[in-house]
Coordinates of C-alpha atoms in Angstrom, one line a residue:
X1 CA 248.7 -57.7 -72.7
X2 CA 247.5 -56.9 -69.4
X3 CA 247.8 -53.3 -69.0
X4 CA 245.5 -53.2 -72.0
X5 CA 243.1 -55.8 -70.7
X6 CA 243.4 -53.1 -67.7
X7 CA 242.3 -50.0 -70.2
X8 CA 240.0 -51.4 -71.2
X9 CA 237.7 -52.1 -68.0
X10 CA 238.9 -49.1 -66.6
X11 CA 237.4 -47.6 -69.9
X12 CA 233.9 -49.5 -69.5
X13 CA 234.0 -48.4 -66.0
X14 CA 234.1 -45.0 -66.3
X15 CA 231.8 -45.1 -69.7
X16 CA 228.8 -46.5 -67.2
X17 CA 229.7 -44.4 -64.5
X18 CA 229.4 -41.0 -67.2
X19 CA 226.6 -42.4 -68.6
X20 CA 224.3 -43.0 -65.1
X21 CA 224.9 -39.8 -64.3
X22 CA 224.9 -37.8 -67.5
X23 CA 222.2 -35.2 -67.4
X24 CA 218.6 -35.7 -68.1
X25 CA 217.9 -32.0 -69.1
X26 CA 220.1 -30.1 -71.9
X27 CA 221.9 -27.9 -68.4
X28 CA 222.3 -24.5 -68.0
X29 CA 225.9 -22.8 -69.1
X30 CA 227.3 -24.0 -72.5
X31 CA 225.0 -27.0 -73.4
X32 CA 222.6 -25.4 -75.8
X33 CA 225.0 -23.4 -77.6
X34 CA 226.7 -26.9 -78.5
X35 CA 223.2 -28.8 -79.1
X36 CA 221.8 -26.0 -81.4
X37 CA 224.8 -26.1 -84.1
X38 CA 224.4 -30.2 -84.2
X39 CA 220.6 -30.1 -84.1
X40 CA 220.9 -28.1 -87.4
X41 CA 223.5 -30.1 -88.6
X42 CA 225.3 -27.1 -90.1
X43 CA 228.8 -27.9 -90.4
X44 CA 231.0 -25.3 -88.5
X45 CA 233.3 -24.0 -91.4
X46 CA 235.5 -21.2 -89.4
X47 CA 238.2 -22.3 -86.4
X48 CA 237.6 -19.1 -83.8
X49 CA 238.1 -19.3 -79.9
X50 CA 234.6 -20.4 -79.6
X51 CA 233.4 -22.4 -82.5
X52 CA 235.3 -25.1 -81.3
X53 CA 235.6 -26.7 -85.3
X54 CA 236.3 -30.3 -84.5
X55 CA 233.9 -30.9 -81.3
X56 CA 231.1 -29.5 -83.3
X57 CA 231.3 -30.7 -86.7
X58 CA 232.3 -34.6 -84.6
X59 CA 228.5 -34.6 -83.0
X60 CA 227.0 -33.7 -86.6
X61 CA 228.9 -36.7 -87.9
X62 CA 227.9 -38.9 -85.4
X63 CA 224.2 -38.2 -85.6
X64 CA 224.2 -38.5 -89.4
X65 CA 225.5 -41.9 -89.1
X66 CA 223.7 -43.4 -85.7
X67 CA 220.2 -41.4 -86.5
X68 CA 220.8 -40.5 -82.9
X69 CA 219.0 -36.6 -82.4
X70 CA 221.6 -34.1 -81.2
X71 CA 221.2 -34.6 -77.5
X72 CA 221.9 -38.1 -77.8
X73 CA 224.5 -38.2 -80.3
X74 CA 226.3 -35.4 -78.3
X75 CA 225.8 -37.3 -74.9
X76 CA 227.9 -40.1 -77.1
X77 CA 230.9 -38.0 -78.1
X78 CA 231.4 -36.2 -74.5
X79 CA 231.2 -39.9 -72.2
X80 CA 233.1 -42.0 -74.8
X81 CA 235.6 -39.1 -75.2
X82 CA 235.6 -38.9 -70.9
X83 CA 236.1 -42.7 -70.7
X84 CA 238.5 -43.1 -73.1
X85 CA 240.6 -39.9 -71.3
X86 CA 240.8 -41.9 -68.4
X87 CA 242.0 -44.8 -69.9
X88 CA 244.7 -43.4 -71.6
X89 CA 246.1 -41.5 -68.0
X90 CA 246.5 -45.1 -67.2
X91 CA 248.6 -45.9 -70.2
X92 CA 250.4 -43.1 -68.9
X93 CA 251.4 -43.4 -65.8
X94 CA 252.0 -47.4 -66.5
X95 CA 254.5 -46.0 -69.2
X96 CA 256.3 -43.8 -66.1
X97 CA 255.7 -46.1 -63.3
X98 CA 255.5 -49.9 -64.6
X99 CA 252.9 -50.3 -61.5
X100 CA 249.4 -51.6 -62.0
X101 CA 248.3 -50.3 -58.8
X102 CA 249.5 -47.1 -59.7
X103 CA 248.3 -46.9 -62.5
X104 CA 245.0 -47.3 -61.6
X105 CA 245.0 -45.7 -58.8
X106 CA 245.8 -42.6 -60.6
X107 CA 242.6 -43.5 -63.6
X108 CA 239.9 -43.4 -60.8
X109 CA 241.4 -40.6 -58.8
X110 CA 241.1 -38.3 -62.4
X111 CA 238.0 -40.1 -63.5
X112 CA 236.8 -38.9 -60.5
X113 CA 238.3 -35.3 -59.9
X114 CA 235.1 -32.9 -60.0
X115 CA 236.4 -30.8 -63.0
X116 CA 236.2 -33.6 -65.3
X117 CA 233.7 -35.6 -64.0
X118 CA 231.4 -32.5 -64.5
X119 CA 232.2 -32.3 -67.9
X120 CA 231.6 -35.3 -68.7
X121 CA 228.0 -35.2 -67.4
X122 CA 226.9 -32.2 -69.6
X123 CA 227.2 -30.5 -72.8
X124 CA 230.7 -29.6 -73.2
X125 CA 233.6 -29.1 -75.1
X126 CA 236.2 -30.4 -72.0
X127 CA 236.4 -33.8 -72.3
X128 CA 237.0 -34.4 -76.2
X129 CA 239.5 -31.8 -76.0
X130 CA 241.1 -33.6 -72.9
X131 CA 241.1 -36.7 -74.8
X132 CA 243.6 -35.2 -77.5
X133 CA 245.5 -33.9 -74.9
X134 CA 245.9 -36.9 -73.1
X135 CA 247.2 -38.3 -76.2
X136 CA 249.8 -35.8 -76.5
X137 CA 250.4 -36.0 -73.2
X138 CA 250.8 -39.7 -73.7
X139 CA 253.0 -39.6 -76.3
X140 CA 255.9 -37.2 -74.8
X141 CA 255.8 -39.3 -71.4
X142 CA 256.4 -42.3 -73.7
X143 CA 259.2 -40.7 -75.6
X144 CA 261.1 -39.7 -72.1
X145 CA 260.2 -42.9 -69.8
X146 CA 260.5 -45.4 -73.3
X147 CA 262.4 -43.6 -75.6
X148 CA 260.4 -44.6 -77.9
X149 CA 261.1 -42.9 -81.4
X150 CA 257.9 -43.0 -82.9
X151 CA 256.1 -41.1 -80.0
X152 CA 258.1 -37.8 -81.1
X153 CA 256.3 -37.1 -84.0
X154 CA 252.7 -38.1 -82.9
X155 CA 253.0 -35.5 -80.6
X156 CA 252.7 -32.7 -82.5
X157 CA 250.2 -34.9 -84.2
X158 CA 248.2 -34.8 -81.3
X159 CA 248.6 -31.3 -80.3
X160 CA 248.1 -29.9 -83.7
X161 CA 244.5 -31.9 -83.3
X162 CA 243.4 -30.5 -80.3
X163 CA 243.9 -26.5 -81.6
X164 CA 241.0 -27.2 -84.4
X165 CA 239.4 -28.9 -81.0
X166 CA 240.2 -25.7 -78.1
X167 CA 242.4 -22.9 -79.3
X168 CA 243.4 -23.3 -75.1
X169 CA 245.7 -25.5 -76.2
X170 CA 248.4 -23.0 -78.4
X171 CA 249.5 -22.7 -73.9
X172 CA 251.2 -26.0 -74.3
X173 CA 253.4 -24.7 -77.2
X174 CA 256.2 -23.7 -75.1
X175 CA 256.0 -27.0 -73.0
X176 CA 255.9 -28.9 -77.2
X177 CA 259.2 -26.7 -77.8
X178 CA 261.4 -27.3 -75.2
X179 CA 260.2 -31.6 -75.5
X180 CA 261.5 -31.5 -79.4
X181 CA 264.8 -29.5 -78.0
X182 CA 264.9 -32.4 -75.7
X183 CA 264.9 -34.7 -78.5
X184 CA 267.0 -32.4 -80.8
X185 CA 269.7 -35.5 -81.8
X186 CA 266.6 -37.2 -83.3
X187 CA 266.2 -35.1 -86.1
X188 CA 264.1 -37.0 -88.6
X189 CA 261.7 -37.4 -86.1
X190 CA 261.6 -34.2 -84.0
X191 CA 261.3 -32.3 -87.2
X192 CA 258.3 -34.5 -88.1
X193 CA 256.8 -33.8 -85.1
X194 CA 257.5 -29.9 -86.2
X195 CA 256.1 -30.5 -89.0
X196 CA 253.1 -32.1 -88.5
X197 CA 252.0 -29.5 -85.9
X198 CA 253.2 -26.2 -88.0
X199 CA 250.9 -27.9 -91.2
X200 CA 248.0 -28.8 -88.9
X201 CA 247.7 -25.1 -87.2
X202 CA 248.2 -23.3 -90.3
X203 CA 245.5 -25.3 -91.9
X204 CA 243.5 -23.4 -89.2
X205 CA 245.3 -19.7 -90.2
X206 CA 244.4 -20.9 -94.3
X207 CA 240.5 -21.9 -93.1
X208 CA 239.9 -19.0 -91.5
X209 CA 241.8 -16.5 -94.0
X210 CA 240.1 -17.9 -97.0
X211 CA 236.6 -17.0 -95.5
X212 CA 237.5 -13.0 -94.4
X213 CA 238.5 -13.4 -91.2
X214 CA 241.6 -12.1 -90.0
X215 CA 244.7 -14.0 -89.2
X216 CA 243.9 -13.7 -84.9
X217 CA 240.8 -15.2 -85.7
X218 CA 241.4 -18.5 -84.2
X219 CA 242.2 -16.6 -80.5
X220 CA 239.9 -13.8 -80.6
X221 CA 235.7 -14.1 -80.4
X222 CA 233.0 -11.1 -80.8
X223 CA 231.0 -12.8 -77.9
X224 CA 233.2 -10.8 -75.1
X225 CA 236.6 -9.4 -74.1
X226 CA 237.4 -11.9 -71.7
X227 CA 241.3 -11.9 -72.1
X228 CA 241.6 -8.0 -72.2
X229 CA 239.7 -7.9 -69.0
X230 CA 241.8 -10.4 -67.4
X231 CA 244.7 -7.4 -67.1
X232 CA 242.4 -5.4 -65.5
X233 CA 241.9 -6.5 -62.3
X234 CA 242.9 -5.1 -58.6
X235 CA 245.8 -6.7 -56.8
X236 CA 243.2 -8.0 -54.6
X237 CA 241.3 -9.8 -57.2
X238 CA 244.6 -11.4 -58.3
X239 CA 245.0 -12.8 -54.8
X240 CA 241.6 -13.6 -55.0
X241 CA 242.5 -16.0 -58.1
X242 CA 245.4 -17.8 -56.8
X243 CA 243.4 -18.6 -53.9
X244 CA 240.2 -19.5 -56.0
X245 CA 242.9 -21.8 -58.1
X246 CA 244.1 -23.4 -54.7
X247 CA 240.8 -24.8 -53.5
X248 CA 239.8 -26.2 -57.1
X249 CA 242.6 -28.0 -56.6
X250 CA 241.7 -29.5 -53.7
X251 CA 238.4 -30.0 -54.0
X252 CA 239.6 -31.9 -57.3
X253 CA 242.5 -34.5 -56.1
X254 CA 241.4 -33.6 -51.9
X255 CA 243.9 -35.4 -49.7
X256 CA 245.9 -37.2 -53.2
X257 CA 246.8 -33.6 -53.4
X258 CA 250.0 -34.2 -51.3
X259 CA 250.5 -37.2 -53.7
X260 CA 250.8 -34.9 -56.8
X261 CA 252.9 -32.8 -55.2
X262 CA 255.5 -35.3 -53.8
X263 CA 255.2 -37.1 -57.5
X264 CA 256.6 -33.5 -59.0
X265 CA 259.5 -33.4 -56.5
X266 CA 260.3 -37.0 -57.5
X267 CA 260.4 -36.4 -61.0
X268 CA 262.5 -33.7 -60.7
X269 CA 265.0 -36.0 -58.8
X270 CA 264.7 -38.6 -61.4
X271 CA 264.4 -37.2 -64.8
X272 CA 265.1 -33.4 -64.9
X273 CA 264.3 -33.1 -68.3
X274 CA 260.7 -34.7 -68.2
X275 CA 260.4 -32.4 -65.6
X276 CA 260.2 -29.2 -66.9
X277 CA 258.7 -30.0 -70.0
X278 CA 255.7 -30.7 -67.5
X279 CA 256.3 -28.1 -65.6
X280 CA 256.3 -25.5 -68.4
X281 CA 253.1 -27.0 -69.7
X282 CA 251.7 -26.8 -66.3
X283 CA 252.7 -23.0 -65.3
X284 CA 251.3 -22.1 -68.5
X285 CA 248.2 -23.4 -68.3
X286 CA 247.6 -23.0 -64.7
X287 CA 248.6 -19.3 -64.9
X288 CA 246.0 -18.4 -67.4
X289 CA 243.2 -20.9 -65.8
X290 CA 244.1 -18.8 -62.9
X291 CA 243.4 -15.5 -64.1
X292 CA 241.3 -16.2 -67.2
X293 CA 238.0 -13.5 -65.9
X294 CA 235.7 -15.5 -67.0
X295 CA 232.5 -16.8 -64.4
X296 CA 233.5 -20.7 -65.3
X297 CA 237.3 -20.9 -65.2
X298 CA 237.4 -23.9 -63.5
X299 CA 237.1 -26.2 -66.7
X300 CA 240.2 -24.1 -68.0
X301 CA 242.6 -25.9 -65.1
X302 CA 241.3 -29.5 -66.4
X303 CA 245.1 -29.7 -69.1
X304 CA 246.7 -29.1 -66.1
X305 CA 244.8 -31.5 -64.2
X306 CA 245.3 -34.5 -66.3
X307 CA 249.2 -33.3 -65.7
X308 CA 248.4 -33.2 -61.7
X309 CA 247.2 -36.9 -62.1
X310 CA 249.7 -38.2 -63.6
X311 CA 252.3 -36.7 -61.0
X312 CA 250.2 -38.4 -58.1
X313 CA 250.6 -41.9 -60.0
X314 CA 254.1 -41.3 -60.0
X315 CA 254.4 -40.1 -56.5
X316 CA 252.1 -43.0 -55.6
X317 CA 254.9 -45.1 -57.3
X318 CA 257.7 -43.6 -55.1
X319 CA 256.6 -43.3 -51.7
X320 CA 258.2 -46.7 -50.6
X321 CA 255.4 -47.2 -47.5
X322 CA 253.6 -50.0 -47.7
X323 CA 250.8 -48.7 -46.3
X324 CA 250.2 -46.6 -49.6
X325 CA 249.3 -49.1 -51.8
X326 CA 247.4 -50.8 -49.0
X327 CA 245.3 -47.6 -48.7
X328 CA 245.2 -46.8 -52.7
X329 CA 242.0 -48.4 -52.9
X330 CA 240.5 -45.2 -51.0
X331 CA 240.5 -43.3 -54.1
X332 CA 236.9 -45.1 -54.8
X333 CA 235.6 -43.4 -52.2
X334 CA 236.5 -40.1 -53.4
X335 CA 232.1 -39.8 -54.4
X336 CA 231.4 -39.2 -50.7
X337 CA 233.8 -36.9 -50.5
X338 CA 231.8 -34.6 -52.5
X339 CA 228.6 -35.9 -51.0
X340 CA 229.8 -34.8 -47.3
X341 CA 230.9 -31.5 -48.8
X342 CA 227.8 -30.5 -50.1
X343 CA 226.4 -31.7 -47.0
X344 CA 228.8 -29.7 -45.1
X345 CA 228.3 -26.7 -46.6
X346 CA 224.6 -26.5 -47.1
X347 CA 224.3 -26.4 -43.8
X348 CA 226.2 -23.0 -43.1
X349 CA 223.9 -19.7 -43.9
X350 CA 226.6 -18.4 -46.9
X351 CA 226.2 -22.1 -48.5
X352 CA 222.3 -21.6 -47.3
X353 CA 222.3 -17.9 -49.2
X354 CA 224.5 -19.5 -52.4
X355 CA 221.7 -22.7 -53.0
X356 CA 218.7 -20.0 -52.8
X357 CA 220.9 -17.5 -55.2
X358 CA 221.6 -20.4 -57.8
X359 CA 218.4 -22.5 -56.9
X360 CA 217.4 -22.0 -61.0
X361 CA 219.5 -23.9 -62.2
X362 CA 220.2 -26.2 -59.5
X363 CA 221.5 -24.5 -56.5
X364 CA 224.6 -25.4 -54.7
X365 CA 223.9 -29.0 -56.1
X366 CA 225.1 -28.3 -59.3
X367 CA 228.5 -26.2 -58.1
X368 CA 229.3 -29.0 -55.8
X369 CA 228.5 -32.3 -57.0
X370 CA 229.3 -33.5 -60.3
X371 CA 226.3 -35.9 -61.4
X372 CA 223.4 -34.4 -63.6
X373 CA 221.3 -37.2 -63.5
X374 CA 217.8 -35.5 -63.2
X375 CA 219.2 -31.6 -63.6
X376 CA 217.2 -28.6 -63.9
X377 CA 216.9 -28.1 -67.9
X378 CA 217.3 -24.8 -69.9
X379 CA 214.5 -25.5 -72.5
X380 CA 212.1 -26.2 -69.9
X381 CA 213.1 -23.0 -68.0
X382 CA 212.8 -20.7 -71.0
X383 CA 209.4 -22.4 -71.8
X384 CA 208.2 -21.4 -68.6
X385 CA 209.4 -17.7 -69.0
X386 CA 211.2 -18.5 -65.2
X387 CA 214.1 -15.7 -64.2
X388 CA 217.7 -15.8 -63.0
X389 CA 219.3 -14.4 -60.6
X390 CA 222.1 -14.3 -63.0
X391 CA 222.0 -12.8 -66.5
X392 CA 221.7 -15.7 -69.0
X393 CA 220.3 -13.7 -71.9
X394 CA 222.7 -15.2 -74.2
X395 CA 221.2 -19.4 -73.0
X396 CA 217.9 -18.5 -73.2
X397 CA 218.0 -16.5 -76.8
X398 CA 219.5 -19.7 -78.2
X399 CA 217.1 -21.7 -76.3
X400 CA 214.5 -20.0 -78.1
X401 CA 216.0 -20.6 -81.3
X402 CA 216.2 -24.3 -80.4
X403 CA 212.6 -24.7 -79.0
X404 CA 211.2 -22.9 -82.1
X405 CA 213.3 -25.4 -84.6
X406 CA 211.7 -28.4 -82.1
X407 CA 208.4 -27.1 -82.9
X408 CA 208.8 -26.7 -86.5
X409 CA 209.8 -30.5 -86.0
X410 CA 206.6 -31.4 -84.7
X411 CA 207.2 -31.3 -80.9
X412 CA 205.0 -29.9 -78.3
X413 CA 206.0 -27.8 -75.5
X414 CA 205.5 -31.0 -73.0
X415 CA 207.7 -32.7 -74.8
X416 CA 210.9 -30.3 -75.2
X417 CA 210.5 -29.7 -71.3
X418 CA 211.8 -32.9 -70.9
X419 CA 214.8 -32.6 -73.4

């Protein structure tokens, strides 16, 4: 009963902490290209790389039935979805490790990696879609560490969710195959788990199909050639990447870094097979977050960082010095790390160059520290006919659209500046 008294305020913790510093402003990237389809409350009825089916048409649902306005009601689904993530690494890692301390050790140290904490403070897909994952994730570390039969099916439960949720997640496949040929003498219940994934996805392949599009619909999008791009780069720029991939790493998990990497040499000594199911799912993912050539790849290594947390519970679990668990409680001050960064670095002339580059929509502020709270808003820039440094042509056409459906809704300019 304890470890899910322990959820539990570890889920209430992080809700407030989301929800103080959730933006004020719809931000700058994504954000009104999620709000606009829920303001309408135009059900999304196609599953393609970037309709995102299940986030969408979940905010339209929960504004019909709070009378919440799109903002708000979408605010609701990405913090409870960001909260509720972080409870259930918890669950995890108790399941692998049976330590308290561990276990929540591990919850506020990925609660409070930058990558999700971000998304959890604006308009994103990230941290629903982490939620499912989690879930799966969940459920295969319960079926190893437990052996726990009725894990193995909800597990392609789960995973078969999170497709109609980010089509990201048809990476983890491999890592889903090799767990049910782990589990291969439990027929019934690894063919359930097949089962319930291969009817899930090709619900997606039928949705799709019956409206004209084509059966790659759910992994292609006409807004840009991202993944044909991403072979086209100069050794150099592959380099680039891996290094790129390093530091978000870092700046993620910082010093606990060393944790998650002495919790994958652990596992590997303890429970081979555990192992490289995770370490599948890891390479895949990591590998295309890597060299994915898009501006904003960083949200694409979040699957693999929910992994990374729950190998530095588990190498927080075997490291047999006292002084760790004495010193665990330093994950809580893993906010000022990102507070001395940003201080750090705005005080150098490229950090000086990169705040007065990206000063529109925030500056180095919004790169380097995750809270929103008080953010530089889209609909008040695109009122105010500002320009970018960047091109945002595609934000500030939908912001349009959004500020003239406002309008027709009876609100002034004054007042959608402060939405």
């Amino acid at each position: 009963m304890g470890k899910y008294v322990s959820a539990v305020f570890i889920f209430l913790i992080f809700l407030a902490v989301y929800y103080i510093g959730s933006f004020t402003k719809i931000p700058f990237a994504d954000a009104i290209g999620f709000v606009l389809p829920v303001e309408k409350g135009e059900l999304v009825t196609t599953a393609t790389a970037t309709t995102h089916f299940l986030y969408v048409n979940t905010a339209i649902f929960i504004k019909n039935i709070t009378g919440l306005n799109a903002i708000e009601a979408s605010r609701l689904l990405i913090i409870t979805a960001a909260a509720l993530t972080v409870s259930v690494v918890y669950c995890t890692v108790r399941s692998i490790t049976r330590l308290e301390w561990a276990s929540i050790a591990a919850a506020f140290i990925f609660g409070f990696s930058f990558s999700f904490w971000k998304n959890a403070e604006i308009v994103e897909v990230y941290t629903y879609n982490s939620l499912w994952l989690s879930l799966f994730f969940l459920s295969m570390v319960k079926s190893f560490a437990e052996n726990n039969k009725k894990y193995i099916p909800l597990s392609g439960l789960f995973l078969g969710i999170s497709l109609w949720v980010h089509i990201q997640n048809i990476l983890l496949v491999p890592a889903f195959f090799l767990f049910l040929y782990c589990f291969r003498k439990e027929k019934k219940q690894a063919f359930l788990s097949l089962t319930a994934f291969l009817l899930i996805f090709s619900a997606i392949l039928i949705l799709n199909v019956s409206q004209g599009l084509s059966l790659s619909s759910p992994f292609t999008s006409e807004r840009g050639s991202w993944l044909s791009n991403s072979f086209k780069k100069t050794f150099a720029e592959y380099l680039q990447d891996i290094v790129k991939s390093v530091v978000y790493v870092v700046y993620n998990f910082n010093v606990f870094s060393l944790l998650g990497i002495a919790g994958v040499y652990f596992l590997y000594r303890s429970d081979k097979k555990m192992f490289f199911v995770f370490f599948i799912a890891s390479l895949c993912v990591y590998g295309f977050a890597t060299f994915y050539a898009v501006t904003d790849n960083y949200v694409f290594f979040i699957p693999f960082n929910i992994i990374f947390a729950l190998s530095i519970g588990y190498g927080l679990s075997q490291i047999k010095y006292p002084w760790v668990q004495q010193f665990s409680w330093l994950c809580l001050l893993i906010p000022l790390f990102y507070v001395s960064s940003l201080k750090i670095v705005s005080l150098t002339e490229k950090g000086q160059e990169f705040d007065k580059h990206k000063k529109y929509k925030g500056g180095l502020e919004y790169y380097m520290f995750p809270w929103m709270n008080n953010n530089v808003g889209i609909l008040e820039f695109t009122i105010d006919k500002k320009k970018a440094s960047d091109p945002i042509f595609w934000m500030t056409i939908e912001a349009e659209i959004y500020i003239k459906l406002l309008k027709s809704k009876g609100f002034t300019e004054e007042e959608i500046r402060k939405l």
